[in-house]
CSV table of C-alpha atoms and ligand atoms in Angstrom, one decimal:
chain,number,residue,atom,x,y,z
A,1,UNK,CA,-41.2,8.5,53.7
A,2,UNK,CA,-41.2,10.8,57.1
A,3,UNK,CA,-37.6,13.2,56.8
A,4,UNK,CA,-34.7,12.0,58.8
A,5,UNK,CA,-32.0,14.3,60.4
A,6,UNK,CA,-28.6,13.7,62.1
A,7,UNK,CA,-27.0,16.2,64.5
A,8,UNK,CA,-23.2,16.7,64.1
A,9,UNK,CA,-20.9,18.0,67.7
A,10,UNK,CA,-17.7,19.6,67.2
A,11,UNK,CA,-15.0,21.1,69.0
A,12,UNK,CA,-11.5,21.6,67.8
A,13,UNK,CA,-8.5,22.6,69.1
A,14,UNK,CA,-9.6,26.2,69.7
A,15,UNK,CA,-11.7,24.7,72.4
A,16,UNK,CA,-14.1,27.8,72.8
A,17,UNK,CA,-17.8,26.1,71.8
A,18,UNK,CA,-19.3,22.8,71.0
A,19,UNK,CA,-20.9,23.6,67.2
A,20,UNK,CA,-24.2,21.6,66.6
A,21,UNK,CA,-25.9,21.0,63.7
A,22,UNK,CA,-29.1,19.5,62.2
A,23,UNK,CA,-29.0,18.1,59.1
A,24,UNK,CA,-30.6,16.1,56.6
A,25,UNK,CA,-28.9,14.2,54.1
A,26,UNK,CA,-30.3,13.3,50.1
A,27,UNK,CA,-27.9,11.7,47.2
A,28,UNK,CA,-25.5,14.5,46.7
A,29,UNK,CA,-27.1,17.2,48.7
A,30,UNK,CA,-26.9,18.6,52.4
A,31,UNK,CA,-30.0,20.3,54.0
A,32,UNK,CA,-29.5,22.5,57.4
A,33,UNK,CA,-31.7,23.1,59.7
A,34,UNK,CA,-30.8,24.2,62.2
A,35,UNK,CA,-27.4,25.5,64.6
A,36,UNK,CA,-26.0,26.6,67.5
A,37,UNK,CA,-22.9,27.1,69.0
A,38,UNK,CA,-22.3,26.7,73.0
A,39,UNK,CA,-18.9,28.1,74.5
A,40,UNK,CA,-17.2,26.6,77.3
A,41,UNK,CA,-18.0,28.0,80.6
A,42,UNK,CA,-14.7,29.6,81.2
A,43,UNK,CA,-13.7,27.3,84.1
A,44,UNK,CA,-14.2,24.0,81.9
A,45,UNK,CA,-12.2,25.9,79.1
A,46,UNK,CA,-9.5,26.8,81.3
A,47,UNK,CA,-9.2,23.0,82.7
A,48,UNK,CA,-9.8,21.5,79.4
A,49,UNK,CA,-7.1,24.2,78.1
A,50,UNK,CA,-4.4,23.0,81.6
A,51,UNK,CA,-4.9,19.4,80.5
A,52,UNK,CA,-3.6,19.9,76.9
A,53,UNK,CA,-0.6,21.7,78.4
A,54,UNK,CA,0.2,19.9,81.8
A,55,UNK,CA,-0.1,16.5,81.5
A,56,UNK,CA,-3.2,15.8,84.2
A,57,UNK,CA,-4.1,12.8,86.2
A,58,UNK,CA,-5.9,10.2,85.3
A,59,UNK,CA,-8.7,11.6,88.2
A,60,UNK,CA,-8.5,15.0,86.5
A,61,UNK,CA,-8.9,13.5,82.9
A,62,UNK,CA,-12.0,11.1,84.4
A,63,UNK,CA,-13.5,14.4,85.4
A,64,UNK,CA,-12.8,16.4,81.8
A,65,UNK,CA,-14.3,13.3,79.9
A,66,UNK,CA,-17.8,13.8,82.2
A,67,UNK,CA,-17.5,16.9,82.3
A,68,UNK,CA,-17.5,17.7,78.6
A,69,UNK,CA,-20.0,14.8,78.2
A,70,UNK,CA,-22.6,16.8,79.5
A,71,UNK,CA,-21.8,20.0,77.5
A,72,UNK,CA,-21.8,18.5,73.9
A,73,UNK,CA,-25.2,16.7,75.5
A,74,UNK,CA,-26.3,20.2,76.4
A,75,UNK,CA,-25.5,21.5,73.0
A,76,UNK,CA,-27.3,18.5,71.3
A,77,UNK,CA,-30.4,19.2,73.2
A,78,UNK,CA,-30.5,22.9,73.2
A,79,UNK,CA,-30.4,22.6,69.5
A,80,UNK,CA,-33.2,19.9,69.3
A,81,UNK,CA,-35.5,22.1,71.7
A,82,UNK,CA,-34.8,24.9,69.5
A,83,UNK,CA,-35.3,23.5,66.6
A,84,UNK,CA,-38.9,22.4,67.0
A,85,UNK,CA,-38.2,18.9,65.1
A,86,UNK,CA,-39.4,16.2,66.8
A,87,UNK,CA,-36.6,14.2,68.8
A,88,UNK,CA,-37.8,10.8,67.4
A,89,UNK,CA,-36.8,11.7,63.5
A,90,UNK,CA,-33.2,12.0,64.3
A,91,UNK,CA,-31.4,8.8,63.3
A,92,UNK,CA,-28.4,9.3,65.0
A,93,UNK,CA,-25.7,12.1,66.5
A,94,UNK,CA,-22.2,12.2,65.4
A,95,UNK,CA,-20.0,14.0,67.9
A,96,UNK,CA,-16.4,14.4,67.5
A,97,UNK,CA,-15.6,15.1,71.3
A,98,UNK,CA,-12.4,17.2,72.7
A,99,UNK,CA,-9.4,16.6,71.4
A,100,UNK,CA,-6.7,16.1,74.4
A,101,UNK,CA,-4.1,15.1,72.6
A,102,UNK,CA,-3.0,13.7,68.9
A,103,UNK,CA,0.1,11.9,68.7
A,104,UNK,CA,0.0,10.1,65.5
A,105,UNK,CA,4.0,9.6,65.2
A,106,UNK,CA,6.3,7.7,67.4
A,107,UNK,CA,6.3,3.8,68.6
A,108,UNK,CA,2.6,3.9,70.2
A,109,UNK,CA,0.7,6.2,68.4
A,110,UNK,CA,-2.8,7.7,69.5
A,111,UNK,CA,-5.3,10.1,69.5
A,112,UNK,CA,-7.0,11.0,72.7
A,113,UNK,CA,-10.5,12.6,72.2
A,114,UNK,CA,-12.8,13.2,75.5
A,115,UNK,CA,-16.6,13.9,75.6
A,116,UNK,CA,-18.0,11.2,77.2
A,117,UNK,CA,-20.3,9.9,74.2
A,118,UNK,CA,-22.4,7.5,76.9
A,119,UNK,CA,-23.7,10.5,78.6
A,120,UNK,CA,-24.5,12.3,75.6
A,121,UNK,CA,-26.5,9.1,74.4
A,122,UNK,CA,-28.4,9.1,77.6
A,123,UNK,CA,-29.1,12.2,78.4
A,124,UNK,CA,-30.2,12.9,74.1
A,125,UNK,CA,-32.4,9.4,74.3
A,126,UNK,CA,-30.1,9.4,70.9
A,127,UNK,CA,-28.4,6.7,69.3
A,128,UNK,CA,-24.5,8.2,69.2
A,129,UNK,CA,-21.0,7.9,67.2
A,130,UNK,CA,-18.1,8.7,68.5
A,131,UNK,CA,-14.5,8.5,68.6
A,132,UNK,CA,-14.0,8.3,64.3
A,133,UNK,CA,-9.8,8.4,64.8
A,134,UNK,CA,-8.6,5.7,66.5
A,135,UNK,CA,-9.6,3.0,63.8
A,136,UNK,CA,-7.5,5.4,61.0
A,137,UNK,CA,-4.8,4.8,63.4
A,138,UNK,CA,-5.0,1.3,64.5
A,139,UNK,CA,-4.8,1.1,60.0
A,140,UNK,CA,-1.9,2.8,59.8
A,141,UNK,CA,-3.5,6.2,59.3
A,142,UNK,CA,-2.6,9.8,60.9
A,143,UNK,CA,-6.3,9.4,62.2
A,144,UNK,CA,-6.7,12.9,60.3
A,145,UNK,CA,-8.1,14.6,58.8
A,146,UNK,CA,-11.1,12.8,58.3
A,147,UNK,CA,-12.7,15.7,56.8
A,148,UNK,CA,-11.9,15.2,53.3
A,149,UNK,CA,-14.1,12.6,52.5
A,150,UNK,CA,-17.2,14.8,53.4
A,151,UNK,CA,-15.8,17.3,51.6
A,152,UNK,CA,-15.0,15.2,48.5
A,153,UNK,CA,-18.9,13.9,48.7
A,154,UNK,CA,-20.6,17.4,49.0
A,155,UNK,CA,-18.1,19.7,47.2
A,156,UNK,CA,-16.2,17.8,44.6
A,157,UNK,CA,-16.4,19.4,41.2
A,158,UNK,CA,-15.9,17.8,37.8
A,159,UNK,CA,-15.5,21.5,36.8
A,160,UNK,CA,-13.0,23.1,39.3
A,161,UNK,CA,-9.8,21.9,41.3
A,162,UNK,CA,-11.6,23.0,44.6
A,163,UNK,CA,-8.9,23.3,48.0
A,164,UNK,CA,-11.3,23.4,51.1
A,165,UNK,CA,-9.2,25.5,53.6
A,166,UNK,CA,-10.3,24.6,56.9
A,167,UNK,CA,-9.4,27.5,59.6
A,168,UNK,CA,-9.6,26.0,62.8
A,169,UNK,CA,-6.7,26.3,65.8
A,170,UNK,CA,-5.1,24.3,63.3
A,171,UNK,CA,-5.2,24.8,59.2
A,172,UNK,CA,-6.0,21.8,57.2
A,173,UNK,CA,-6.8,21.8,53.7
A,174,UNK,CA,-8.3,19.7,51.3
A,175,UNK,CA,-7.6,19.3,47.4
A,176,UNK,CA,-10.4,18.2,45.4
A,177,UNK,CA,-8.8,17.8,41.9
A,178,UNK,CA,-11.1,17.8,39.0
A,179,UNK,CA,-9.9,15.1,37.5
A,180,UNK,CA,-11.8,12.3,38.9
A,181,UNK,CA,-8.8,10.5,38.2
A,182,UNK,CA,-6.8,12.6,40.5
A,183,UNK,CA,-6.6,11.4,44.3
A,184,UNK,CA,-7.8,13.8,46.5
A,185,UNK,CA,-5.2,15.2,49.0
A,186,UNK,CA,-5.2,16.4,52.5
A,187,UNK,CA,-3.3,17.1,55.3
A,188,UNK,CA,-2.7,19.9,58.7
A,189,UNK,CA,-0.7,23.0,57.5
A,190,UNK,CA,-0.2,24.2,60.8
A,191,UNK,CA,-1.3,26.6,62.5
A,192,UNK,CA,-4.2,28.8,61.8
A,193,UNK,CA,-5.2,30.3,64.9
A,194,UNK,CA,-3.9,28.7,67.7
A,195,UNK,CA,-0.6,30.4,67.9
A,196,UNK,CA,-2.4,34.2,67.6
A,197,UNK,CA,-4.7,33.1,69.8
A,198,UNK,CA,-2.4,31.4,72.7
A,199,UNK,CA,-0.6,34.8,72.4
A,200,UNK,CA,-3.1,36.8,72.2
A,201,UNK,CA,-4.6,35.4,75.5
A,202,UNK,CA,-1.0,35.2,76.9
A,203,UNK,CA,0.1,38.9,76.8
A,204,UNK,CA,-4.1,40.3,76.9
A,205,UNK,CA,-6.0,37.7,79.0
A,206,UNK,CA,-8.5,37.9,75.2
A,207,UNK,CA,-9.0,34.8,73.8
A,208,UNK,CA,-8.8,36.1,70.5
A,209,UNK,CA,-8.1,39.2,68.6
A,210,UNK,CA,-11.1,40.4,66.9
A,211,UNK,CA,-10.9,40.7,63.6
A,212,UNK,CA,-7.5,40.8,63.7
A,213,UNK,CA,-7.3,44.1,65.3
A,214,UNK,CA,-4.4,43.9,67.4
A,215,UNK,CA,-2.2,42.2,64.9
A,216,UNK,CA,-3.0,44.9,62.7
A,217,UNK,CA,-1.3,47.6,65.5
A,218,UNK,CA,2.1,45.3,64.6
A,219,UNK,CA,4.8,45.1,61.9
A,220,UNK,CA,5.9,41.3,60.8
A,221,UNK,CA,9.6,40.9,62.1
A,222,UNK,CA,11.2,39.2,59.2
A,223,UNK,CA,13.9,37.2,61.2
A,224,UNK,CA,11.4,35.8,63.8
A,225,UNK,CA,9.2,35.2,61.2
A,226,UNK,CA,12.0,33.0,59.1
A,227,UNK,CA,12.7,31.4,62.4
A,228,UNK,CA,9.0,30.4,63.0
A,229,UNK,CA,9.2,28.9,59.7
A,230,UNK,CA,12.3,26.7,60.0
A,231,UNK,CA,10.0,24.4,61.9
A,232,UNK,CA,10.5,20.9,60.2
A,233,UNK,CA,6.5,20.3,60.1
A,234,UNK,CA,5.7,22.7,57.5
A,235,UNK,CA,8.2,20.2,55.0
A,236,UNK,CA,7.3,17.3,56.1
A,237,UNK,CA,5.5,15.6,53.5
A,238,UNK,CA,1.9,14.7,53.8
A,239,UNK,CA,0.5,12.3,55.4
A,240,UNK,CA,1.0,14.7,58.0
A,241,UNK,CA,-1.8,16.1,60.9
A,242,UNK,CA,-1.0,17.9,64.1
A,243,UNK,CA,-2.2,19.9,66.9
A,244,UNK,CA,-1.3,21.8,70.0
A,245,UNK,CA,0.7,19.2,71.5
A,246,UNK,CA,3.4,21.2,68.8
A,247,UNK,CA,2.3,24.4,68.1
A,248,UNK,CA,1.1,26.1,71.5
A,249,UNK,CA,2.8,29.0,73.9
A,250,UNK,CA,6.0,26.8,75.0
A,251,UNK,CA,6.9,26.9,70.9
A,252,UNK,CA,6.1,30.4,70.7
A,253,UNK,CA,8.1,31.3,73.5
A,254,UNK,CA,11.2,28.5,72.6
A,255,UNK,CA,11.4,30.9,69.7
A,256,UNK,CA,11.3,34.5,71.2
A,257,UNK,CA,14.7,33.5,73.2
A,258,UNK,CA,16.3,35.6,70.7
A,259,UNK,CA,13.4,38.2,70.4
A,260,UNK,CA,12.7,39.2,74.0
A,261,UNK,CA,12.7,43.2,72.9
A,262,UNK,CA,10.1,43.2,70.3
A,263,UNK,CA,6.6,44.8,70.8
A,264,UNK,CA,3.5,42.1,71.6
A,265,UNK,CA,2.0,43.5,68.6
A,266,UNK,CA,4.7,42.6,66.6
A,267,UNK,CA,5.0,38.9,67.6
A,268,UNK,CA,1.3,38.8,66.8
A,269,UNK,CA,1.2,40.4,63.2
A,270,UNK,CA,4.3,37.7,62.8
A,271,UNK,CA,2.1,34.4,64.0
A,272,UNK,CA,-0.8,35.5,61.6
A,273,UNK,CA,2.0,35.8,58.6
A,274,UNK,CA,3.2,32.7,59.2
A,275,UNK,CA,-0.2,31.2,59.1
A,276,UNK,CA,-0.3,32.9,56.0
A,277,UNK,CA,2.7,31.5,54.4
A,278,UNK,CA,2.8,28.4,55.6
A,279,UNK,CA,-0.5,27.5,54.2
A,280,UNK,CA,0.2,29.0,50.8
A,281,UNK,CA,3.5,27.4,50.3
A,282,UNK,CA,1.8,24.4,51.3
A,283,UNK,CA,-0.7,24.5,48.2
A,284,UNK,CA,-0.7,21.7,46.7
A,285,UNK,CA,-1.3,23.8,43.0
A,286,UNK,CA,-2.0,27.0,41.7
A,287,UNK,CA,-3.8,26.2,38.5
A,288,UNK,CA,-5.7,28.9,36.8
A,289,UNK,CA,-8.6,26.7,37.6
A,290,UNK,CA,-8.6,26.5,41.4
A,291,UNK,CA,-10.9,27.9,44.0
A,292,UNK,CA,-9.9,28.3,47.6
A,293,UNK,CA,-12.9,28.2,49.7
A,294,UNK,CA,-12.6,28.8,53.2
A,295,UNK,CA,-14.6,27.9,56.5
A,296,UNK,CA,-13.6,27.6,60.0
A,297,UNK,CA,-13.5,30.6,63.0
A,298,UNK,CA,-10.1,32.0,61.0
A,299,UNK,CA,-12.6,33.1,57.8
A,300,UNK,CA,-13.9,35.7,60.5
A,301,UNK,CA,-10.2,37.0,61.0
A,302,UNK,CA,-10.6,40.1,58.6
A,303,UNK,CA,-6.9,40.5,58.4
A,304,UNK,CA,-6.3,36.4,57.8
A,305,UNK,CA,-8.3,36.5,55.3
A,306,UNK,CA,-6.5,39.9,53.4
A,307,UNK,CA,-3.4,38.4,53.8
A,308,UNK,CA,-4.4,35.0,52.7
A,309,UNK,CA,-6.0,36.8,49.4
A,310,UNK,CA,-2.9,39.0,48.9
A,311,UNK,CA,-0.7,35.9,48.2
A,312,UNK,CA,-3.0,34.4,46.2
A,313,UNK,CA,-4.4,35.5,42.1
A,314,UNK,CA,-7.4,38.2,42.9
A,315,UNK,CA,-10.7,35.8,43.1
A,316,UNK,CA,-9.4,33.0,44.2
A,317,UNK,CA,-10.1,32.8,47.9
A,318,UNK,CA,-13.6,32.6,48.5
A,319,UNK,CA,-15.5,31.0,51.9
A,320,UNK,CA,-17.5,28.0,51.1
A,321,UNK,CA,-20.9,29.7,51.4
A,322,UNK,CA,-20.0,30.5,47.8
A,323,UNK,CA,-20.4,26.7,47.4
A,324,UNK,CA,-23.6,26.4,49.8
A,325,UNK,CA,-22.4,25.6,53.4
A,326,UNK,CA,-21.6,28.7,55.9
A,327,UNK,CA,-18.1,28.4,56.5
A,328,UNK,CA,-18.6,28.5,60.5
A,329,UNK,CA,-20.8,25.0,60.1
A,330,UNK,CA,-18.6,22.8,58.1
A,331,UNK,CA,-17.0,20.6,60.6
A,332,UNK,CA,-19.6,19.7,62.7
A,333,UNK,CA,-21.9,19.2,59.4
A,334,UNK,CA,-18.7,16.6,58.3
A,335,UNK,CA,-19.4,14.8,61.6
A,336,UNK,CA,-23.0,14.4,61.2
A,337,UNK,CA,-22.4,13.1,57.6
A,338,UNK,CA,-19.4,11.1,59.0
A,339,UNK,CA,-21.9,9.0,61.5
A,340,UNK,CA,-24.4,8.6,58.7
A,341,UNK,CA,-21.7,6.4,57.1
A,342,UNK,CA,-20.9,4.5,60.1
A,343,UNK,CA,-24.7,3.7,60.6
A,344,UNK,CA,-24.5,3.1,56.8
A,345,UNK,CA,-21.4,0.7,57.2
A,346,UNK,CA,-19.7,2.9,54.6
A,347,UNK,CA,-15.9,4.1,54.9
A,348,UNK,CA,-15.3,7.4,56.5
A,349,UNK,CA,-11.7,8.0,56.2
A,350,UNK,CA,-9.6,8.6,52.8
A,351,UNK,CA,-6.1,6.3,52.7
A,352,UNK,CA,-4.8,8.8,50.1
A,353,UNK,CA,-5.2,11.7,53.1
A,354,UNK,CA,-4.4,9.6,56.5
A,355,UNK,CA,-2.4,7.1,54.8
A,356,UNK,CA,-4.4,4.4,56.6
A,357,UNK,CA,-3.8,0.9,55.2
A,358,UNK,CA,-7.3,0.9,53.3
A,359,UNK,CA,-11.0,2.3,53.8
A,360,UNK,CA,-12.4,1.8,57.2
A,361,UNK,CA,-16.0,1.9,58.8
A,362,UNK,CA,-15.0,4.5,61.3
A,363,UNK,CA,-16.0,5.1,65.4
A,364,UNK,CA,-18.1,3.1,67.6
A,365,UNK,CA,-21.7,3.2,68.3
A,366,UNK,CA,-23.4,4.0,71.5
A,367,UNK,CA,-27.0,2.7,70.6
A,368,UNK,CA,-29.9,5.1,71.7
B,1,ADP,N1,-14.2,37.7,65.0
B,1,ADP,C1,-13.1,37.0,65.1
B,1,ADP,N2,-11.9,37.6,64.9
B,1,ADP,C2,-10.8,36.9,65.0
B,1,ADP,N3,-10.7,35.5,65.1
B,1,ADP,C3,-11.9,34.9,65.3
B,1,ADP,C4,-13.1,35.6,65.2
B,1,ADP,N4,-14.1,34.6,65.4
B,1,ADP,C5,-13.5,33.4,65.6
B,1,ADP,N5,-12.2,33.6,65.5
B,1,ADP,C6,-11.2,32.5,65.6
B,1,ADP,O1,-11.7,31.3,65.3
B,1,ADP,C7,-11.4,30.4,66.4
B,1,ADP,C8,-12.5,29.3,66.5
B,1,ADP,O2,-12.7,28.7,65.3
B,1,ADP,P1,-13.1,27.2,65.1
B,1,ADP,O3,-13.4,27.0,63.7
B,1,ADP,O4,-14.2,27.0,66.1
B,1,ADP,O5,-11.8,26.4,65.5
B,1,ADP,P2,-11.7,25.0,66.2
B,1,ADP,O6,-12.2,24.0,65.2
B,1,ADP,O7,-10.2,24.9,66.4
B,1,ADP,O8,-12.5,25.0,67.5
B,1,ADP,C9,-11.3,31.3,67.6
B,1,ADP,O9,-10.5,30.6,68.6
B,1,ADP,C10,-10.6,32.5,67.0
B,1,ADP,O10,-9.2,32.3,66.9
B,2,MG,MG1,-14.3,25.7,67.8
């Protein structure tokens, strides 16, 4: 039987690239072969960016939808082209899109997610699956994560209580008990970098700060940093998922009131720690057993990544290309894995993580 791929598309709330992957799937095994990632031109970023935080009309959000449409096409077809493998041996493309907004709470919950996945199938020739929340939701569910169950099927260990700590704008994390027995658990810490980074941008015009360079220049503020973490989300119990609807510049700045003398530098080396701390109180357990593999744009934070292994037993914070996936490749991999069992008519979400009402066949299919 001829090999058959599927190509994953992912942005998250960072919104700086559209990761692609190629991939090819076998019982419990994951093949890549190939990636890219394609940033946003900056003007897209920067509209993309002023619709999360102003509210925009429905003409500009018509435009976005297109508009990103065409760049997670681009990225799908820049990676095929590269790639060398032929077009017709790609069952399908899984792409997340943009998230706009997430508002799982309240009377009408929703999660918004642009990318027009029509264009994308037309201008790939591809069969495409798209928008994978809003069935979670319409169950009950927090319509995320819903990257749990990918990572239950590639890195669950009968040996190891595994957390998969995904560091995207947001931090979610995944427990993968040993125990089969054990329900596996998942939910958004908070932030990871979207606070550093709306700052950082904010008060340098940078998106990010390299390596954690800048942060590094500043002291943590002990009293802002208790402040930061009197937020109620970081005790809420899980189910639990959010975004930059919460934790953006207006929360940042909602908080300085009190602060408005302290260095830039200082505010920054205070959002990384309370990354830091609020995902490691938020551990679900620190058995002598567990491994914390990372992944996500924060494992390339050099000074996330000290801290994160300061408050933790020396060895236990690895990335997960201890356990065979580059960490920088993980979420879009989960999306190509996540149309496969669409296509497949297989369950994509986990109730014990979203709280949905029961397993669903997730997204909708735009047929090639
Ligand atoms: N060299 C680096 N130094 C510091 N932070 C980095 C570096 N590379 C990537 N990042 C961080 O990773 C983020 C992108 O990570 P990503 O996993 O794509 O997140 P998302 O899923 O939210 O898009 C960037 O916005 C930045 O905060
Ligand atoms: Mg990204």
């Amino acid at each position: 039987m001829s090999q058959s791929y599927w190509l994953g598309l992912m942005s998250g709330t960072s919104m700086d690239a559209v990761d692609a992957v190629l991939v090819s799937f076998a019982d419990q095994q994951l093949d890549m072969h190939a990636s890219l990632s394609l940033p946003y031109p900056e003007q897209l970023r920067s509209r993309l960016l002023n619709a999360v935080r102003n509210h925009a009309d429905p003409d500009e959000l018509g435009e976005l939808d297109t508009l990103t449409g065409q760049h997670f096409a681009q990225a799908a077809n820049e990676l095929i082209d590269a790639s060398g493998i032929d077009r017709s041996s790609i069952e399908a493309i899984g792409s997340h899109g943009q998230t706009i907004r997430h508002q799982p709470a309240g009377s009408a919950p929703f999660s918004m997610q642009i990318g027009c996945p029509a264009i994308i199938a037309e201008a790939t020739g591809l069969c495409t699956v798209a928008d994978f929340r809003r069935r979670d939701l319409a169950a009950g569910g927090q319509g995320a994560p819903l990257v749990p169950a990918f990572h239950q099927w590639l890195f669950r260990s009968p040996n190891q209580d595994r957390c998969i700590l995904n560091l995207g704008g947001i931090a979610n994390l995944t427990w993968l008990p040993a125990d089969i027995h054990q329900p596996v658990i998942g939910f958004d810490t908070g932030p990871a970098n979207a606070l550093v980074d709306a700052w950082c941008f904010d008060q340098t015009g940078k998106h990010y700060d390299q390596n954690g360079q800048w942060a590094r220049e500043g002291q943590v503020n002990t009293e802002l940093l208790e402040d930061l973490q009197s937020d109620a989300y970081f005790v809420k119990p899980a189910p639990k998922s959010t975004g930059k609807e919460r934790f953006n510049l207006d929360w940042i700045s909602t908080h300085l009131q009190r602060f408005d003398e302290l260095p830039a530098e200082d505010v920054q080396r205070t959002l990384l720690q309370l990354s830091v701390n609020s995902i490691l109180q938020q551990l679900p357990e620190r058995s002598g057993n567990l491994a914390v593999y990372a992944c996500g744009g924060g494992t390339f934070n050099a000074l996330l990544m000290e801290e994160l292994e300061k408050g933790l037993p020396a060895g236990m914070l690895k990335t997960t290309a201890e356990i065979g996936l580059d960490p920088q490749w993980v979420e879009p991999v989960a999306f190509a894995w996540l149309a496969r069992q669409t296509l497949l008519g297989l369950p994509g979400n986990l109730p014990s993580v979203t709280g949905a009402r029961g397993a669903r066949v997730l997204g909708a299919i735009y047929p090639a």
